[in-house]
Short mmCIF file of C-alpha atoms in Angstrom, two decimals:
data_model
loop_
_atom_site.label_atom_id
_atom_site.label_comp_id
_atom_site.label_asym_id
_atom_site.label_seq_id
_atom_site.Cartn_x
_atom_site.Cartn_y
_atom_site.Cartn_z
CA UNK A 177 0.00 0.00 0.00
CA UNK A 178 1.51 3.33 -1.05
CA UNK A 179 1.11 6.59 0.81
CA UNK A 180 1.24 10.13 -0.49
CA UNK A 181 4.28 12.07 0.69
CA UNK A 182 5.29 15.69 0.33
CA UNK A 183 8.18 16.57 -1.93
CA UNK A 184 11.39 18.08 -0.46
CA UNK A 185 11.90 21.69 -1.52
CA UNK A 186 15.31 23.40 -1.62
CA UNK A 187 15.36 26.89 -0.09
CA UNK A 188 17.98 29.61 0.04
CA UNK A 189 18.08 31.72 3.20
CA UNK A 190 19.73 35.13 2.81
CA UNK A 191 21.14 37.12 5.75
CA UNK A 192 18.96 40.10 4.76
CA UNK A 193 15.80 38.04 5.28
CA UNK A 194 15.09 37.08 1.68
CA UNK A 195 13.89 33.49 1.35
CA UNK A 196 14.24 32.08 -2.15
CA UNK A 197 11.48 29.51 -2.61
CA UNK A 198 9.00 31.13 -0.22
CA UNK A 199 5.28 30.47 -0.61
CA UNK A 200 4.17 33.63 1.18
CA UNK A 201 5.38 37.09 2.16
CA UNK A 202 3.54 39.53 4.37
CA UNK A 203 4.36 42.96 5.71
CA UNK A 204 3.30 45.09 8.65
CA UNK A 205 3.29 48.86 8.39
CA UNK A 206 3.14 51.65 10.95
CA UNK A 207 -0.58 51.95 10.42
CA UNK A 208 -1.01 48.30 11.42
CA UNK A 209 0.66 48.82 14.80
CA UNK A 210 -1.97 50.94 16.54
CA UNK A 211 -2.33 49.94 20.19
CA UNK A 212 0.93 47.98 20.25
CA UNK A 213 3.10 50.62 21.96
CA UNK A 214 2.33 51.92 25.44
CA UNK A 215 3.42 55.45 24.44
CA UNK A 216 0.55 56.07 22.05
CA UNK A 217 1.49 59.73 21.59
CA UNK A 218 4.96 58.75 20.41
CA UNK A 219 3.45 56.16 18.08
CA UNK A 220 1.01 58.67 16.59
CA UNK A 221 3.83 61.19 16.15
CA UNK A 222 5.80 58.56 14.21
CA UNK A 223 2.81 57.89 11.95
CA UNK A 224 2.41 61.62 11.36
CA UNK A 225 6.12 62.03 10.57
CA UNK A 226 6.79 58.91 8.51
CA UNK A 227 3.36 57.90 7.21
CA UNK A 228 1.09 54.94 7.96
CA UNK A 229 2.53 53.01 5.00
CA UNK A 230 6.08 52.92 6.44
CA UNK A 231 7.31 49.35 6.72
CA UNK A 232 7.92 48.04 10.27
CA UNK A 233 8.61 44.36 9.59
CA UNK A 234 8.23 41.67 6.96
CA UNK A 235 7.95 37.90 7.05
CA UNK A 236 8.75 35.37 4.33
CA UNK A 237 7.79 31.74 4.81
CA UNK A 238 7.68 28.38 3.10
CA UNK A 239 4.75 26.13 3.97
CA UNK A 240 4.31 22.84 2.11
CA UNK A 241 1.41 21.54 4.19
CA UNK A 242 -0.82 22.43 7.15
CA UNK A 243 -0.91 18.83 8.34
CA UNK A 244 0.33 17.61 11.71
CA UNK A 245 4.04 16.84 11.44
CA UNK A 246 4.76 19.44 8.76
CA UNK A 247 7.07 22.39 9.42
CA UNK A 248 6.86 26.02 8.44
CA UNK A 249 10.22 27.71 7.88
CA UNK A 250 10.64 31.43 7.39
CA UNK A 251 12.45 34.67 8.08
CA UNK A 252 11.39 37.76 9.99
CA UNK A 253 12.99 41.16 9.31
CA UNK A 254 12.22 43.83 11.92
CA UNK A 255 13.45 47.33 11.11
CA UNK A 256 15.03 49.49 13.85
CA UNK A 257 13.28 52.34 15.60
CA UNK A 258 11.99 53.66 18.90
CA UNK A 259 8.60 54.96 20.02
CA UNK A 260 9.26 57.06 23.07
CA UNK A 261 11.59 54.77 25.03
CA UNK A 262 10.20 51.55 23.51
CA UNK A 263 12.10 49.71 20.80
CA UNK A 264 10.43 48.51 17.61
CA UNK A 265 8.53 45.23 18.10
CA UNK A 266 6.53 42.65 16.20
CA UNK A 267 2.93 42.09 17.24
CA UNK A 268 3.85 38.88 19.07
CA UNK A 269 1.70 35.80 19.68
CA UNK A 270 1.13 32.54 21.45
CA UNK A 271 0.40 29.47 19.38
CA UNK A 272 -3.25 28.53 19.03
CA UNK A 273 -2.16 24.95 19.72
CA UNK A 274 -0.48 26.02 22.93
CA UNK A 275 2.07 23.22 23.27
CA UNK A 276 3.72 23.97 19.91
CA UNK A 277 7.32 25.22 20.15
CA UNK A 278 9.24 27.57 17.83
CA UNK A 279 12.92 28.06 17.10
CA UNK A 280 14.42 31.48 16.28
CA UNK A 281 17.98 31.82 14.94
CA UNK A 282 19.50 35.28 14.48
CA UNK A 283 20.90 35.91 11.01
CA UNK A 284 21.65 39.63 11.34
CA UNK A 285 21.23 42.58 13.69
CA UNK A 286 20.73 42.78 17.44
CA UNK A 287 17.48 41.88 19.08
CA UNK A 288 15.65 40.49 22.06
CA UNK A 289 13.04 37.75 22.19
CA UNK A 290 10.60 38.70 24.95
CA UNK A 291 8.84 35.63 26.38
CA UNK A 292 6.01 35.33 28.90
CA UNK A 293 3.60 32.69 30.14
CA UNK A 294 -0.03 33.15 31.04
CA UNK A 295 0.78 32.42 34.70
CA UNK A 296 3.34 35.24 34.92
CA UNK A 297 6.78 33.87 34.04
CA UNK A 298 8.99 36.20 31.98
CA UNK A 299 12.29 35.96 30.11
CA UNK A 300 14.19 38.26 27.75
CA UNK A 301 16.73 36.51 25.52
CA UNK A 302 19.27 38.69 23.71
CA UNK A 303 20.16 37.56 20.18
CA UNK A 304 23.02 38.46 17.85
CA UNK A 305 24.13 36.59 14.69
CA UNK A 306 24.76 32.92 15.36
CA UNK A 307 22.62 32.82 18.52
CA UNK A 308 19.24 31.14 18.81
CA UNK A 309 16.40 30.65 21.27
CA UNK A 310 14.26 27.52 21.41
CA UNK A 311 10.84 28.75 22.56
CA UNK A 312 8.82 25.96 24.21
CA UNK A 313 5.07 25.70 23.88
CA UNK A 314 2.87 27.78 26.21
CA UNK A 315 5.11 30.87 25.87
CA UNK A 316 3.91 34.15 24.39
CA UNK A 317 6.77 35.60 22.34
CA UNK A 318 7.63 38.84 20.57
CA UNK A 319 10.71 39.99 18.63
CA UNK A 320 12.25 43.35 19.53
CA UNK A 321 14.96 45.23 17.62
CA UNK A 322 17.35 46.85 20.12
CA UNK A 323 19.99 47.71 17.51
CA UNK A 324 20.46 50.15 14.65
CA UNK A 325 20.22 47.65 11.77
CA UNK A 326 17.44 45.27 10.68
CA UNK A 327 16.98 42.38 13.13
CA UNK A 328 16.68 39.25 10.99
CA UNK A 329 15.73 35.83 12.34
CA UNK A 330 15.17 32.42 10.80
CA UNK A 331 12.27 30.58 12.41
CA UNK A 332 10.56 27.22 12.22
CA UNK A 333 7.47 25.81 13.92
CA UNK A 334 4.81 23.13 13.45
CA UNK A 335 2.48 23.95 10.57
CA UNK A 336 -0.63 23.17 12.63
CA UNK A 337 0.36 25.56 15.47
CA UNK A 338 -1.62 28.63 14.46
CA UNK A 339 -1.21 32.02 16.13
CA UNK A 340 -3.24 33.99 18.65
CA UNK A 341 -2.16 37.63 18.24
CA UNK A 342 -4.99 39.15 20.27
CA UNK A 343 -3.84 37.72 23.61
CA UNK A 344 -1.31 40.58 24.06
CA UNK A 345 -3.72 43.37 23.14
CA UNK A 346 -6.41 41.91 25.40
CA UNK A 347 -3.95 42.26 28.33
CA UNK A 348 -3.03 45.90 27.47
CA UNK A 349 0.40 44.77 26.33
CA UNK A 350 2.97 42.29 27.56
CA UNK A 351 3.89 42.19 31.25
CA UNK A 352 7.36 43.57 30.44
CA UNK A 353 8.50 46.34 28.11
CA UNK A 354 11.92 46.48 26.46
CA UNK A 355 13.11 50.08 26.55
CA UNK A 356 16.24 52.17 26.11
CA UNK A 357 18.37 52.25 29.25
CA UNK A 358 19.79 55.74 28.64
CA UNK A 359 23.30 54.37 28.07
CA UNK A 360 22.93 53.00 24.56
CA UNK A 361 21.58 49.64 25.69
CA UNK A 362 18.26 48.10 26.60
CA UNK A 363 16.39 47.12 29.73
CA UNK A 364 13.29 45.10 30.55
CA UNK A 365 10.88 46.98 32.82
CA UNK A 366 7.36 46.26 34.11
CA UNK A 367 4.41 47.47 32.06
CA UNK A 368 2.15 49.22 34.59
CA UNK A 369 -0.88 48.88 32.31
CA UNK A 370 -0.66 45.10 31.89
CA UNK A 371 -3.92 43.54 33.12
CA UNK A 372 -2.96 39.86 33.06
CA UNK A 373 -3.44 37.27 30.35
CA UNK A 374 -6.72 35.48 29.76
CA UNK A 375 -6.68 31.73 30.19
CA UNK A 376 -7.08 29.88 26.89
CA UNK A 377 -6.01 31.12 23.50
CA UNK A 378 -8.55 32.49 21.02
CA UNK A 379 -10.99 32.93 23.90
#
């Protein structure tokens, strides 16, 4: 009895985030980031100055199947910037299938992966080229560019994982903020407006 199998696909991963062989590319612009930054006045000033159609980050991915056991591989390119004291971020998410893990490997730039659990655990993992973070299931995660060049990561996760992006917005932001430390570096500080995460993704 024969079974149908997927066909291997060669990909070329470029340090600038280009993925030759991708099946999808999507982009997020300043106008898409409303409500993401705690300093809303600084965010609105950036939109006024640079325009709502200014690119913030892009993602390229290759997905050959949505079935259990398949992998998605892709790149994320987050451009530098600050909004008040906050560094540029991606929207962030937890996986809809909560036990699904994700690996991020830094190709270029200087960034932080901010990680939190629904029950209050937090971690901030600094990444430079050649460094990676293996994000277990049940962790909310967000990429943050703390450098002056694009922060580029290679990622892979289970194709059936899904994403819940709303969980962060529903809690008025993540529990921690990554901000400038006044000395050219970064620091993780509490977000006073964080209300706590709801239990259960997509609730």
